[in-house]
Tab-separated table of C-alpha atoms in Angstrom:
chain	number	residue	atom	x	y	z
E	1	MET	CA	27.728	80.190	-18.639
E	2	GLU	CA	27.161	76.197	-17.881
E	3	ASP	CA	23.937	75.244	-16.245
E	4	PRO	CA	24.613	74.408	-12.226
E	5	ILE	CA	22.348	71.118	-13.228
E	6	ASP	CA	24.475	69.822	-16.288
E	7	LYS	CA	27.610	70.246	-13.983
E	8	ALA	CA	26.266	68.110	-11.230
E	9	LEU	CA	25.626	65.807	-13.265
E	10	GLU	CA	28.917	65.996	-14.726
E	11	ARG	CA	30.100	65.455	-11.342
E	12	ALA	CA	28.147	62.497	-9.884
E	13	GLY	CA	28.631	60.814	-13.576
E	14	MET	CA	24.826	61.000	-13.872
E	15	ALA	CA	22.420	61.454	-17.001
E	16	ALA	CA	19.928	63.091	-15.620
E	17	TYR	CA	18.164	65.222	-12.740
E	18	LEU	CA	15.180	64.700	-11.353
E	19	ALA	CA	12.770	66.290	-8.282
E	20	TYR	CA	9.401	64.896	-7.087
E	21	ALA	CA	7.588	67.074	-5.056
E	22	ASP	CA	4.802	69.366	-5.098
E	23	SER	CA	5.201	72.866	-5.536
E	24	SER	CA	5.439	73.747	-1.571
E	25	ASN	CA	8.856	72.600	-2.165
E	26	PRO	CA	10.760	75.241	-3.326
E	27	ASP	CA	13.440	73.791	-5.275
E	28	MET	CA	10.258	72.571	-7.322
E	29	MET	CA	8.589	75.816	-7.271
E	30	TYR	CA	12.017	77.606	-8.545
E	31	LEU	CA	12.354	74.595	-11.412
E	32	THR	CA	8.924	74.649	-12.884
E	33	GLU	CA	7.311	78.189	-11.256
E	34	PHE	CA	3.791	76.013	-11.428
E	35	GLN	CA	1.626	75.221	-8.228
E	36	VAL	CA	0.273	72.372	-7.533
E	37	ASN	CA	-0.655	70.309	-4.922
E	38	ASP	CA	0.122	67.091	-6.035
E	39	PRO	CA	3.692	65.451	-6.441
E	40	LEU	CA	4.991	65.765	-9.630
E	41	VAL	CA	8.588	64.323	-11.817
E	42	TYR	CA	10.770	67.021	-13.661
E	43	LEU	CA	13.370	65.267	-14.851
E	44	LYS	CA	16.314	67.206	-16.779
E	45	LYS	CA	19.065	65.711	-18.841
E	46	ARG	CA	22.529	66.504	-19.182
E	47	GLY	CA	23.141	69.452	-22.440
E	48	GLU	CA	18.773	69.643	-22.007
E	49	GLY	CA	15.746	71.917	-20.845
E	50	GLY	CA	13.687	70.478	-18.171
E	51	VAL	CA	11.050	68.806	-18.419
E	52	LEU	CA	7.570	68.504	-16.623
E	53	ILE	CA	5.430	65.490	-16.264
E	54	VAL	CA	2.207	66.006	-15.746
E	55	PRO	CA	-1.592	64.119	-15.829
E	56	GLN	CA	-3.317	65.329	-18.381
E	57	MET	CA	-5.912	67.443	-16.344
E	58	GLU	CA	-3.137	69.588	-15.567
E	59	TYR	CA	-2.044	69.331	-19.019
E	60	ASP	CA	-3.209	72.657	-20.160
E	61	ARG	CA	-2.774	74.583	-17.372
E	62	ALA	CA	0.763	73.567	-17.327
E	63	LEU	CA	1.833	74.746	-20.656
E	64	GLN	CA	0.065	78.041	-19.448
E	65	GLU	CA	1.758	78.472	-16.548
E	66	SER	CA	5.335	76.558	-15.995
E	67	ARG	CA	8.465	77.029	-16.983
E	68	CYS	CA	9.709	74.479	-18.587
E	69	GLU	CA	8.364	71.924	-21.249
E	70	VAL	CA	5.477	69.589	-20.309
E	71	ILE	CA	4.137	66.598	-21.198
E	72	ASN	CA	1.878	64.522	-20.253
E	73	ARG	CA	2.252	60.751	-18.765
E	74	GLY	CA	0.571	59.167	-21.172
E	75	ASP	CA	3.074	60.279	-23.899
E	76	ALA	CA	5.704	59.243	-21.310
E	77	GLY	CA	4.785	55.838	-21.353
E	78	PHE	CA	3.370	55.914	-17.942
E	79	PHE	CA	0.552	53.561	-18.779
E	80	ASP	CA	2.482	51.029	-20.745
E	81	ASP	CA	4.761	50.900	-17.684
E	82	LEU	CA	1.870	51.031	-15.241
E	83	GLU	CA	0.133	47.695	-17.614
E	84	LYS	CA	3.629	45.995	-16.951
E	85	HIS	CA	4.357	46.828	-13.255
E	86	LYS	CA	1.067	46.749	-11.850
E	87	ASP	CA	2.243	49.452	-9.100
E	88	GLY	CA	1.737	52.769	-10.325
E	89	LEU	CA	5.513	53.655	-7.702
E	90	SER	CA	7.397	51.448	-9.909
E	91	ALA	CA	5.341	52.455	-12.960
E	92	MET	CA	6.762	55.859	-12.212
E	93	ALA	CA	10.294	54.745	-11.356
E	94	SER	CA	10.501	52.602	-15.209
E	95	MET	CA	9.360	55.567	-16.891
E	96	VAL	CA	11.835	58.041	-15.383
E	97	SER	CA	14.629	55.783	-15.923
E	98	ARG	CA	13.849	55.104	-19.145
E	99	LEU	CA	13.757	58.946	-20.222
E	100	ALA	CA	16.678	59.443	-18.320
E	101	GLY	CA	18.884	57.006	-20.444
E	102	ASP	CA	21.715	56.041	-17.368
E	103	GLY	CA	21.786	56.665	-13.626
E	104	ILE	CA	19.718	59.170	-12.133
E	105	LEU	CA	21.071	62.600	-10.037
E	106	LEU	CA	17.876	62.658	-7.291
E	107	SER	CA	16.884	65.785	-5.235
E	108	PRO	CA	17.480	65.632	-1.513
E	109	ASP	CA	13.976	65.756	-1.389
E	110	VAL	CA	12.643	62.414	-3.350
E	111	PRO	CA	11.220	60.225	-1.089
E	112	VAL	CA	12.889	57.149	0.073
E	113	SER	CA	10.182	54.602	-1.119
E	114	PHE	CA	10.090	56.754	-4.889
E	115	ALA	CA	14.447	56.015	-4.898
E	116	LYS	CA	14.171	52.918	-3.695
E	117	LYS	CA	12.060	52.082	-6.825
E	118	ILE	CA	14.037	53.900	-9.098
E	119	GLU	CA	17.656	52.272	-8.022
E	120	THR	CA	16.038	48.482	-9.179
E	121	PHE	CA	15.992	50.069	-13.042
E	122	CYS	CA	19.325	52.537	-12.865
E	123	GLY	CA	22.036	53.400	-10.952
E	124	THR	CA	21.173	57.209	-8.193
E	125	ALA	CA	23.064	59.090	-6.370
E	126	VAL	CA	21.605	62.090	-4.507
E	127	ASP	CA	21.943	66.049	-5.228
E	128	GLU	CA	23.576	67.872	-2.417
E	129	GLY	CA	22.042	70.794	-3.158
E	130	THR	CA	22.823	71.900	-6.465
E	131	VAL	CA	19.113	73.724	-6.458
E	132	SER	CA	18.770	75.274	-3.612
E	133	GLU	CA	22.549	77.259	-4.105
E	134	MET	CA	20.780	78.317	-7.466
E	135	ARG	CA	17.613	79.551	-5.419
E	136	SER	CA	20.277	81.975	-3.177
E	137	VAL	CA	21.236	84.144	-5.798
E	138	LYS	CA	17.989	86.293	-6.960
E	139	THR	CA	17.170	87.832	-10.411
E	140	ARG	CA	15.908	91.390	-10.525
E	141	ALA	CA	12.133	90.072	-10.672
E	142	GLN	CA	12.686	87.454	-8.309
E	143	ALA	CA	13.553	90.761	-5.833
E	144	ASP	CA	11.166	92.719	-7.046
E	145	ASN	CA	8.722	89.954	-5.760
E	146	ILE	CA	10.272	89.874	-2.067
E	147	ARG	CA	10.460	93.410	-2.025
E	148	LYS	CA	6.767	93.814	-3.016
E	149	VAL	CA	5.875	91.502	-0.022
E	150	GLN	CA	7.990	93.682	2.319
E	151	LYS	CA	5.729	96.916	1.484
E	152	THR	CA	2.592	94.661	2.372
E	153	THR	CA	4.567	93.427	5.174
E	154	GLU	CA	5.097	96.353	6.830
E	155	GLU	CA	1.618	97.899	6.238
E	156	ALA	CA	0.508	94.695	8.645
E	157	MET	CA	3.085	95.409	10.649
E	158	GLU	CA	1.770	99.470	11.106
E	159	LEU	CA	-1.730	97.579	11.553
E	160	ALA	CA	-0.313	95.700	14.283
E	161	ILE	CA	1.012	98.347	16.185
E	162	SER	CA	-1.536	100.226	16.091
E	163	LEU	CA	-3.353	98.169	17.507
E	164	ILE	CA	-1.520	98.282	20.542
E	165	LYS	CA	-1.071	101.867	20.743
E	166	ASN	CA	-4.158	102.535	20.592
E	167	ALA	CA	-5.780	100.415	23.072
E	168	GLU	CA	-7.143	100.975	26.757
E	169	CYS	CA	-4.851	100.458	29.441
E	170	LYS	CA	-6.507	99.039	32.393
E	171	ASP	CA	-4.677	97.686	35.618
E	172	GLY	CA	-1.339	96.685	33.296
E	173	GLU	CA	-3.701	95.097	30.817
E	174	LEU	CA	-4.485	95.857	26.932
E	175	TYR	CA	-8.513	96.820	26.069
E	176	LEU	CA	-10.391	97.103	22.925
E	177	GLY	CA	-13.188	98.338	24.075
E	178	SER	CA	-14.369	95.856	26.813
E	179	GLU	CA	-12.070	93.017	25.407
E	180	PRO	CA	-8.514	92.200	26.378
E	181	LEU	CA	-6.376	92.719	23.305
E	182	THR	CA	-4.355	89.697	23.298
E	183	SER	CA	-1.803	87.780	21.126
E	184	ASP	CA	-3.871	85.742	19.259
E	185	TYR	CA	-6.052	88.840	18.480
E	186	ILE	CA	-3.089	91.046	17.260
E	187	ARG	CA	-2.290	87.484	14.951
E	188	ASN	CA	-5.275	86.962	13.548
E	189	GLU	CA	-5.882	90.406	12.228
E	190	MET	CA	-2.718	90.460	10.928
E	191	HIS	CA	-3.447	87.309	9.047
E	192	CYS	CA	-6.658	88.434	7.599
E	193	PHE	CA	-5.324	91.475	6.898
E	194	PHE	CA	-3.000	89.356	4.391
E	195	LEU	CA	-5.394	87.258	2.640
E	196	ARG	CA	-7.004	90.224	1.606
E	197	ARG	CA	-3.671	90.985	-0.557
E	198	GLY	CA	-2.869	88.202	-1.644
E	199	LEU	CA	-0.637	86.834	1.167
E	200	VAL	CA	-0.875	84.199	3.704
E	201	ALA	CA	0.780	84.009	7.048
E	202	SER	CA	1.531	81.355	9.807
E	203	ASP	CA	2.981	81.180	12.977
E	204	THR	CA	3.347	84.920	13.616
E	205	ILE	CA	4.951	85.742	16.029
E	206	VAL	CA	3.029	88.068	18.915
E	207	SER	CA	5.010	87.232	22.122
E	208	CYS	CA	4.776	89.592	25.274
E	209	GLY	CA	6.372	89.799	28.309
E	210	LYS	CA	8.959	86.969	29.738
E	211	GLU	CA	7.296	85.073	26.503
E	212	THR	CA	9.844	87.708	24.706
E	213	ALA	CA	12.687	85.587	26.377
E	214	ILE	CA	11.956	82.742	24.330
E	215	PRO	CA	13.121	83.775	20.466
E	216	HIS	CA	10.235	81.502	18.652
E	217	CYS	CA	6.941	81.495	21.178
E	218	ILE	CA	4.018	82.867	19.255
E	219	GLY	CA	3.012	84.393	22.645
E	220	ASN	CA	-0.425	84.033	23.964
E	221	GLY	CA	-2.907	85.820	26.034
E	222	VAL	CA	-2.862	89.628	27.016
E	223	ILE	CA	-0.487	91.991	25.967
E	224	LEU	CA	0.908	94.147	28.822
E	225	GLU	CA	1.622	97.910	29.536
E	226	ASN	CA	5.219	98.514	30.028
E	227	GLU	CA	6.620	94.798	28.557
E	228	PRO	CA	8.134	94.197	25.564
E	229	VAL	CA	6.190	92.892	23.029
E	230	VAL	CA	7.942	91.551	20.045
E	231	ILE	CA	5.955	90.970	16.827
E	232	ASP	CA	7.955	88.693	14.247
E	233	VAL	CA	6.007	88.085	10.849
E	234	PHE	CA	7.157	86.152	7.320
E	235	PRO	CA	4.614	86.011	4.786
E	236	CYS	CA	4.522	84.444	1.537
E	237	ASP	CA	3.038	85.910	-1.920
E	238	SER	CA	-0.088	83.042	-2.714
E	239	LYS	CA	0.782	83.632	-6.434
E	240	SER	CA	4.627	84.103	-7.049
E	241	GLY	CA	5.475	81.789	-3.802
E	242	TYR	CA	8.580	84.257	-2.272
E	243	TYR	CA	8.813	85.463	1.377
E	244	SER	CA	9.455	88.319	3.566
E	245	ASP	CA	10.662	88.634	7.449
E	246	MET	CA	10.999	91.764	9.745
E	247	THR	CA	10.316	92.089	13.284
E	248	ARG	CA	10.367	95.189	15.455
E	249	THR	CA	9.471	95.368	19.194
E	250	VAL	CA	7.747	98.020	21.052
E	251	VAL	CA	6.818	98.278	24.731
E	252	ARG	CA	2.902	100.859	24.988
E	253	GLY	CA	4.561	102.849	28.085
E	254	GLU	CA	7.546	102.949	29.732
E	255	PRO	CA	10.069	100.045	28.865
E	256	ASP	CA	12.434	99.016	32.189
E	257	PRO	CA	15.447	100.445	31.591
E	258	GLU	CA	17.402	97.160	30.935
E	259	ILE	CA	15.064	96.025	28.396
E	260	GLU	CA	15.567	99.963	27.111
E	261	ALA	CA	19.262	99.497	27.076
E	262	MET	CA	18.840	95.928	24.769
E	263	TYR	CA	17.387	97.275	22.474
E	264	SER	CA	19.725	100.428	22.020
E	265	CYS	CA	22.327	97.604	22.142
E	266	VAL	CA	20.632	95.646	19.599
E	267	ARG	CA	19.701	98.254	16.974
E	268	GLU	CA	22.790	99.582	16.916
E	269	ALA	CA	24.330	95.801	16.315
E	270	LYS	CA	21.820	95.986	12.978
E	271	ILE	CA	23.303	98.818	11.656
E	272	HIS	CA	26.873	98.031	11.937
E	273	ALA	CA	25.707	94.727	10.789
E	274	LYS	CA	24.236	95.595	7.547
E	275	GLY	CA	27.125	98.207	7.119
E	276	MET	CA	29.631	95.166	6.694
E	277	ILE	CA	27.546	93.680	4.370
E	278	ALA	CA	28.711	93.170	0.674
E	279	GLU	CA	29.614	90.874	-1.422
E	280	GLY	CA	32.875	88.714	-0.939
E	281	ARG	CA	32.344	89.042	2.991
E	282	THR	CA	31.266	86.324	4.334
E	283	GLY	CA	28.184	85.345	7.139
E	284	LYS	CA	30.350	83.444	9.835
E	285	GLU	CA	32.601	87.149	10.151
E	286	ILE	CA	29.483	89.227	9.884
E	287	HIS	CA	28.207	87.331	12.852
E	288	GLU	CA	30.959	87.171	14.867
E	289	TYR	CA	31.033	90.515	15.258
E	290	VAL	CA	28.004	91.202	16.351
E	291	VAL	CA	28.396	88.572	18.912
E	292	ASN	CA	32.163	90.271	19.839
E	293	PHE	CA	30.247	93.808	20.029
E	294	PHE	CA	27.090	92.173	22.209
E	295	ASP	CA	30.014	90.659	24.734
E	296	GLU	CA	31.879	94.070	24.887
E	297	ASN	CA	28.720	95.524	25.504
E	298	GLY	CA	27.816	93.537	28.941
E	299	TYR	CA	25.662	90.921	26.737
E	300	THR	CA	27.854	87.896	26.749
E	301	SER	CA	26.206	84.856	24.785
E	302	GLY	CA	25.725	81.840	25.751
E	303	LYS	CA	22.751	79.662	27.331
E	304	GLU	CA	21.201	83.797	27.138
E	305	GLY	CA	21.560	86.696	25.238
E	306	PHE	CA	22.487	86.405	21.605
E	307	ILE	CA	21.464	82.584	21.054
E	308	HIS	CA	20.307	82.449	17.362
E	309	SER	CA	21.986	83.130	14.059
E	310	LEU	CA	21.648	87.006	12.777
E	311	GLY	CA	20.458	85.983	9.559
E	312	HIS	CA	19.556	84.191	6.745
E	313	GLY	CA	18.441	83.584	3.629
E	314	VAL	CA	14.880	84.192	1.590
E	315	GLY	CA	13.168	83.577	-1.199
E	316	LEU	CA	10.701	80.792	-2.096
E	317	ALA	CA	11.453	79.279	1.602
E	318	VAL	CA	11.671	81.748	4.629
E	319	HIS	CA	14.546	79.998	6.099
E	320	GLU	CA	17.476	79.633	2.905
E	321	GLY	CA	20.661	79.988	2.102
E	322	PRO	CA	22.846	81.749	2.437
E	323	SER	CA	23.672	82.249	6.326
E	324	LEU	CA	24.724	84.619	8.505
E	325	SER	CA	25.848	82.412	11.449
E	326	PRO	CA	29.093	80.636	12.774
E	327	SER	CA	28.780	78.205	9.353
E	328	GLY	CA	28.029	80.913	6.853
E	329	GLY	CA	30.234	81.356	3.469
E	330	LYS	CA	30.656	83.768	1.106
E	331	LEU	CA	28.158	85.985	0.535
E	332	VAL	CA	27.258	87.022	-3.097
E	333	GLU	CA	25.370	89.687	-5.198
E	334	GLY	CA	21.592	88.803	-5.277
E	335	ASN	CA	21.860	86.997	-1.976
E	336	ILE	CA	18.551	88.027	0.142
E	337	VAL	CA	19.312	88.038	3.551
E	338	THR	CA	17.645	88.831	7.167
E	339	VAL	CA	19.875	90.776	9.710
E	340	GLU	CA	18.037	89.652	12.598
E	341	PRO	CA	20.395	90.752	16.334
E	342	GLY	CA	18.920	89.776	19.327
E	343	LEU	CA	19.199	89.658	22.967
E	344	TYR	CA	16.750	87.595	25.444
E	345	TYR	CA	16.895	86.417	29.172
E	346	LYS	CA	14.616	85.105	31.469
E	347	LYS	CA	14.218	87.094	34.005
E	348	ILE	CA	13.936	90.631	31.796
E	349	GLY	CA	12.608	89.816	28.421
E	350	GLY	CA	13.691	89.654	24.839
E	351	VAL	CA	14.250	92.037	22.293
E	352	ARG	CA	14.501	91.911	18.143
E	353	LEU	CA	15.197	93.878	15.478
E	354	GLU	CA	15.502	92.184	11.684
E	355	ASP	CA	15.616	93.854	8.226
E	356	ILE	CA	15.745	92.097	4.892
E	357	GLY	CA	17.671	93.280	1.688
E	358	MET	CA	19.742	92.141	-1.160
E	359	VAL	CA	23.605	91.916	-1.282
E	360	THR	CA	25.580	93.854	-4.063
E	361	LYS	CA	28.613	94.225	-4.960
E	362	THR	CA	29.005	97.258	-2.624
E	363	GLY	CA	27.335	97.034	-0.083
E	364	PHE	CA	23.800	95.708	1.190
E	365	ASP	CA	20.402	97.409	-0.676
E	366	CYS	CA	17.934	97.291	2.547
E	367	PHE	CA	14.120	96.419	1.492
E	368	THR	CA	12.846	97.681	5.240
E	369	ASP	CA	11.663	100.811	5.610
E	370	TYR	CA	9.774	100.709	8.669
E	371	PRO	CA	10.485	103.289	12.052
E	372	GLU	CA	12.108	100.929	15.342
E	373	ASP	CA	11.535	103.321	17.775
E	374	ILE	CA	10.704	100.743	21.106
E	375	ARG	CA	8.346	103.643	22.362
E	376	ILE	CA	4.867	103.806	21.297
């Protein structure tokens, strides 16, 4: 099977593919599996393997950890180019154009300043997402990385919900001992839990009451009795770089009847959507099914109601392809996606449930194994 990057090079009429980023860039992490804080050059010529060009101080570590061939900048001729061109960016542009031969296909994330320098030495074109499309189909090992993260995510969710469940109610607010139980406290406890297990999380959502009507409001203030609490967490494994993603909505006490009705509808929508997922189905048709399902149950989408996409791919980025959305294309075996229907009303609050799993030939292999009872 021809390499997808080679196909992209052939279509573009270019000799080599270039990425320039640090490992926080998902494409770069995918291509190299090398974690580094400074941007490095990855170059792949048509018909050959990729090469990572590193400073000498990173050379030995890159040899051990990177999935591709490694050369140091000196052997790549960088310092000869620096002597000639004086500034580092021009020297690097000269180096990559010489190594490429004739014409470079640039990763979409190459900085404009670097791209402009390269253009002074050779022809260029910008790739339209070849590597991100490659990333969207996971190997068994990559899927196992996400399963591992999801298991720890569920343990952190249990920690958060236990804090809410075991808190004391005082005049409609929840307390731990003499201190109010706040969104920040729960979020920080979850983040510390992850750190002790080699994961990192940020912007974890712990919203309560009317805040839950804003899907990505991270939440502030005291957790309230009888009000919905949306907990949405998406940690990353600090070694593998892979994410997971899950959401639960709970109420400590008696939920408002409208919230409870919304919850039942969201849960049923999620069940139906998961049952539709399989290779060959499109993200668009699954998303539209949920829109119609909500509409048939009295929850018409517009400025309120179901106001976001049904789901998204997860991998080395928490949001990547494919999507379950109005523009979602065909799903293929190996895609890992979330299914996260929700309903949101400013005067009532919001409800969201989210599972994650892998698309198979015939269905959906759900990784999430956690209760979804609203009452705790």
